[in-house]
CSV table of C-alpha atoms in Angstrom, one decimal:
chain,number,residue,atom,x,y,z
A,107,UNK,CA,33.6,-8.5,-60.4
A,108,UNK,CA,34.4,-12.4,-60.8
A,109,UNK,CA,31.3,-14.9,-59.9
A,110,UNK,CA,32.5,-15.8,-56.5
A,111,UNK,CA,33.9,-12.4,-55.3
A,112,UNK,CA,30.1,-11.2,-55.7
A,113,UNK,CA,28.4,-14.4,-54.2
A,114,UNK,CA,31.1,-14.1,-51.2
A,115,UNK,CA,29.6,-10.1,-51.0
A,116,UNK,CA,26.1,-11.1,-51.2
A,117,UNK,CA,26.5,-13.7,-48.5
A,118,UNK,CA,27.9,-11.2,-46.3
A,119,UNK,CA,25.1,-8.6,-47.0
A,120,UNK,CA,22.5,-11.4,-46.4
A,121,UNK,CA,24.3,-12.3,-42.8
A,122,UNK,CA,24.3,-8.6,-41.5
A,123,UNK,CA,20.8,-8.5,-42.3
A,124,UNK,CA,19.7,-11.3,-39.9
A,125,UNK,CA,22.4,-10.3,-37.5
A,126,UNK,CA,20.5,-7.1,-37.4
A,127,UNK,CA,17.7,-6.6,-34.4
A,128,UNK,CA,14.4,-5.6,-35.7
A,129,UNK,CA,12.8,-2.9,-33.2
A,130,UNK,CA,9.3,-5.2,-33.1
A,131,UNK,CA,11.5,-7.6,-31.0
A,132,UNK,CA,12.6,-5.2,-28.5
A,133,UNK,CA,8.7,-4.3,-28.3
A,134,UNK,CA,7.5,-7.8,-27.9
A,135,UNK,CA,10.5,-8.9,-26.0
A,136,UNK,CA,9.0,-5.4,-23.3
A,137,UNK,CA,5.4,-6.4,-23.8
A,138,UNK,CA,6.0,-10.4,-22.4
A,139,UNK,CA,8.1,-9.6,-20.1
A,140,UNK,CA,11.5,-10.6,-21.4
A,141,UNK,CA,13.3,-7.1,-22.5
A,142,UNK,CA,16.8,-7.8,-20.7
A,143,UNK,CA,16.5,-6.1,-17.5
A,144,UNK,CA,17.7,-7.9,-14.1
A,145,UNK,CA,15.4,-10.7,-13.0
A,146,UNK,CA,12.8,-9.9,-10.5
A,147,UNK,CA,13.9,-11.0,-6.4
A,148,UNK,CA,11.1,-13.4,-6.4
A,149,UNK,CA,10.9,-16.3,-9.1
A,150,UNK,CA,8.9,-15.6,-11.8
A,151,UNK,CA,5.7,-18.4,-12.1
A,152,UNK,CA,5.5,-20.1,-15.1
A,153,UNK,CA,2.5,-22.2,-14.2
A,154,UNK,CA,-1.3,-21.8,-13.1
A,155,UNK,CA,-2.4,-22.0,-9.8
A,156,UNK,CA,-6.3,-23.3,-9.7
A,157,UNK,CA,-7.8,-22.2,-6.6
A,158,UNK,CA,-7.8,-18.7,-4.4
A,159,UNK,CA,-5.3,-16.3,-4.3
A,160,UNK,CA,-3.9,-15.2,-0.8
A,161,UNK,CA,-5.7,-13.5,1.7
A,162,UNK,CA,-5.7,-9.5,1.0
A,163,UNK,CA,-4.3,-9.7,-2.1
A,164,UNK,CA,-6.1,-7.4,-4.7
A,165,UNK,CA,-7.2,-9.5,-7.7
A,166,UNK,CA,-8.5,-6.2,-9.4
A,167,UNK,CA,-4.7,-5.4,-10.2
A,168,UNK,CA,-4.0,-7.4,-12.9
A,169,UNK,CA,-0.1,-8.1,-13.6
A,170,UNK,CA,1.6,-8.1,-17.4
A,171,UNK,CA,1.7,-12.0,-18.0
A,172,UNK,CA,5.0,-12.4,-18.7
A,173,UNK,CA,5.9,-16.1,-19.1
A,174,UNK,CA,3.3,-18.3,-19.2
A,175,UNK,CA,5.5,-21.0,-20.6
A,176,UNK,CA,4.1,-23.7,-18.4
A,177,UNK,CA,0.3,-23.1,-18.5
A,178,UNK,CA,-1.7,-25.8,-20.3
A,179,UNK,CA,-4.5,-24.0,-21.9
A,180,UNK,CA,-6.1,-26.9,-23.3
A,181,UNK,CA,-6.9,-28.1,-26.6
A,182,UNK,CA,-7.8,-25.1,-28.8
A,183,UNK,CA,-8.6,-24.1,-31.9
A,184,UNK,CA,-7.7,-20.5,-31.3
A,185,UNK,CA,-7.0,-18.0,-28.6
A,186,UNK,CA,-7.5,-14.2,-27.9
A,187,UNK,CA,-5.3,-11.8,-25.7
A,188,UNK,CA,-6.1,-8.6,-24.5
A,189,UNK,CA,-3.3,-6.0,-23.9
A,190,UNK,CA,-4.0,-2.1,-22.6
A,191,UNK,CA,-1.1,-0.1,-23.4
A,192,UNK,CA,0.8,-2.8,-24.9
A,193,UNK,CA,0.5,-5.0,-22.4
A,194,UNK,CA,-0.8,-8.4,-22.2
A,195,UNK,CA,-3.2,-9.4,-19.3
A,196,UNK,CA,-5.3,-12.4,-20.1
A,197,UNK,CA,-4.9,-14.8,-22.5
A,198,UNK,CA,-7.4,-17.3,-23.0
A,199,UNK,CA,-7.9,-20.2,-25.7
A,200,UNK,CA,-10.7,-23.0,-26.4
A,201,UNK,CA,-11.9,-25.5,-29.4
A,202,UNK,CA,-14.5,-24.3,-31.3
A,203,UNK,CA,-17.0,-26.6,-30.7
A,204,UNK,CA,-20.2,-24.0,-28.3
A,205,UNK,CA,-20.3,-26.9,-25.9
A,206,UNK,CA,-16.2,-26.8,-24.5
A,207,UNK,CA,-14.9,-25.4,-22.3
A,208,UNK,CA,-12.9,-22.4,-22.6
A,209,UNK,CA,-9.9,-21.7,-20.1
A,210,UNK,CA,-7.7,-18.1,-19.4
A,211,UNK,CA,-5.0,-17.2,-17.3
A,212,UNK,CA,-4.3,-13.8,-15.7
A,213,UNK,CA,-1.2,-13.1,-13.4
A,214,UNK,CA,-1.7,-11.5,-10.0
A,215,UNK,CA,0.7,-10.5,-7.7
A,216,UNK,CA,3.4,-12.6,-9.7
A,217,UNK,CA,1.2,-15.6,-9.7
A,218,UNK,CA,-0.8,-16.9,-12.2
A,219,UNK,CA,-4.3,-17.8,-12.0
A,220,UNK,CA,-6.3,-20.0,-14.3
A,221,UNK,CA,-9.9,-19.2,-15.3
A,222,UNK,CA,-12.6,-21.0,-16.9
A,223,UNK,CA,-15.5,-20.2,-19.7
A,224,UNK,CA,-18.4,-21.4,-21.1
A,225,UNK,CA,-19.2,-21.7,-25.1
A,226,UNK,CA,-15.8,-21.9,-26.5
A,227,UNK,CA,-13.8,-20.1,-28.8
A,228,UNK,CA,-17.3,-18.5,-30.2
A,229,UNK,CA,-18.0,-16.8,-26.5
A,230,UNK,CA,-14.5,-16.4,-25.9
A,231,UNK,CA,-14.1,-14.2,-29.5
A,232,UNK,CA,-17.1,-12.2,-28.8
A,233,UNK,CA,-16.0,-11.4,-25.1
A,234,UNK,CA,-17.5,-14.0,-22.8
A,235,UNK,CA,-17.1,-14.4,-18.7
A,236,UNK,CA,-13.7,-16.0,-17.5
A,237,UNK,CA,-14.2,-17.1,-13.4
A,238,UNK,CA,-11.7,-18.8,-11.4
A,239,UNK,CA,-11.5,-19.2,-7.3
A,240,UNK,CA,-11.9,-15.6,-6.2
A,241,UNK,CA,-11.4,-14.1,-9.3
A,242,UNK,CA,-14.0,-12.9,-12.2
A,243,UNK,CA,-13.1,-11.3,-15.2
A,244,UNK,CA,-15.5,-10.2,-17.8
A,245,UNK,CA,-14.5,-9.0,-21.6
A,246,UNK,CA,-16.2,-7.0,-24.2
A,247,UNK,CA,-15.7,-5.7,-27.4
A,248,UNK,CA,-13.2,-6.0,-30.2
A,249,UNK,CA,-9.8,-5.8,-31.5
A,250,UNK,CA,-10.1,-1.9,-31.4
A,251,UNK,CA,-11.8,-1.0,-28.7
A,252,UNK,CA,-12.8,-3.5,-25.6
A,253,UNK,CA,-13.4,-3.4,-21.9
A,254,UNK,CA,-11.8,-6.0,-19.1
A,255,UNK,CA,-13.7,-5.9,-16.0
A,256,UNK,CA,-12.2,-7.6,-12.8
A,257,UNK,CA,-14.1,-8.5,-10.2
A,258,UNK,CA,-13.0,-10.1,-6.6
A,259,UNK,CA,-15.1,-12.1,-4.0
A,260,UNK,CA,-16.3,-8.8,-2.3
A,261,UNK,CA,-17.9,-7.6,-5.5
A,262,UNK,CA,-15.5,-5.0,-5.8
A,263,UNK,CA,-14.8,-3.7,-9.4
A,264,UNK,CA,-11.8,-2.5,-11.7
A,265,UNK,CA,-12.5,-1.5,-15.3
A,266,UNK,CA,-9.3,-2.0,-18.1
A,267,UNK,CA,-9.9,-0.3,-21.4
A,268,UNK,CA,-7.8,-2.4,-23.8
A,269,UNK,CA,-8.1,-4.3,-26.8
A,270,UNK,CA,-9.4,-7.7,-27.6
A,271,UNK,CA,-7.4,-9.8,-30.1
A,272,UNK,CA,-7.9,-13.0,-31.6
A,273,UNK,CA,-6.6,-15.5,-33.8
């Protein structure tokens, strides 16, 4: 086989590889919200409301977050999700430094809802207190195995087994 006869079939191989769709993208395309099915009726929010939700509606019943493409989460130095089943329900980021201010966002009833935490990414990596307007959400544990407790204004309670990641 001459020189460029076996770059010109090496090329080729080399584009069908990248052409070809890795099944970890369907899997985080599904997990964020963003596998190819029809768009919702309702327009999706990309950005954070701070302050209540409506009246009646049930904060304990966390949404997947889907795009969150227009929440400003600060500066940070890192951030931890935490998923149950595969899917994400609060994400939440902060600077290292005990003394900032760490801030989360959880989607309810398609919107979504920024939170607030005290002591940083430290707290926030060991599972810390997030609290916005009507909505409270506690985390603890790990990467492996972790709890997400929502609670609303009435002190009614919902308990998420999940996991806790952070980078």
């Amino acid at each position: 086989m001459s020189k460029p006869l076996f770059l010109a079939a090496i090329a080729a191989l080399a584009l069908a590889g990248c052409s070809q769709k890795n099944d970890n993208d369907d899997d985080f395309a599904s997990r964020v919200g963003a596998n190819g099915q029809a768009a919702p009726a309702a327009p999706v929010e990309t950005t954070a409301v701070v302050g209540p939700p409506p009246v009646g509606t049930d904060v304990r019943t966390l949404d997947q977050l889907g795009n969150i493409s227009g929440v400003d989460l600060g500066q940070r130095d890192g951030a931890c999700t935490f998923t149950s089943d595969g899917t994400e329900t609060l994400i939440a980021a902060a600077l290292s430094n005990p003394a900032s201010t760490g801030r989360a966002v959880v989607r309810v009833d398609g919107k979504l809802y920024q939170l607030a935490s005290s002591g940083g990414l430290p707290a926030i990596r060991q599972g810390t207190r997030f609290s916005g307007e009507g909505i409270t959400v506690d985390v603890a544990g790990n990467d492996q195995s972790a709890i997400l407790t929502v609670t609303d204004t009435a002190g009614q309670v919902r308990t998420i087994g999940g996991k806790w990641i952070c980078a």
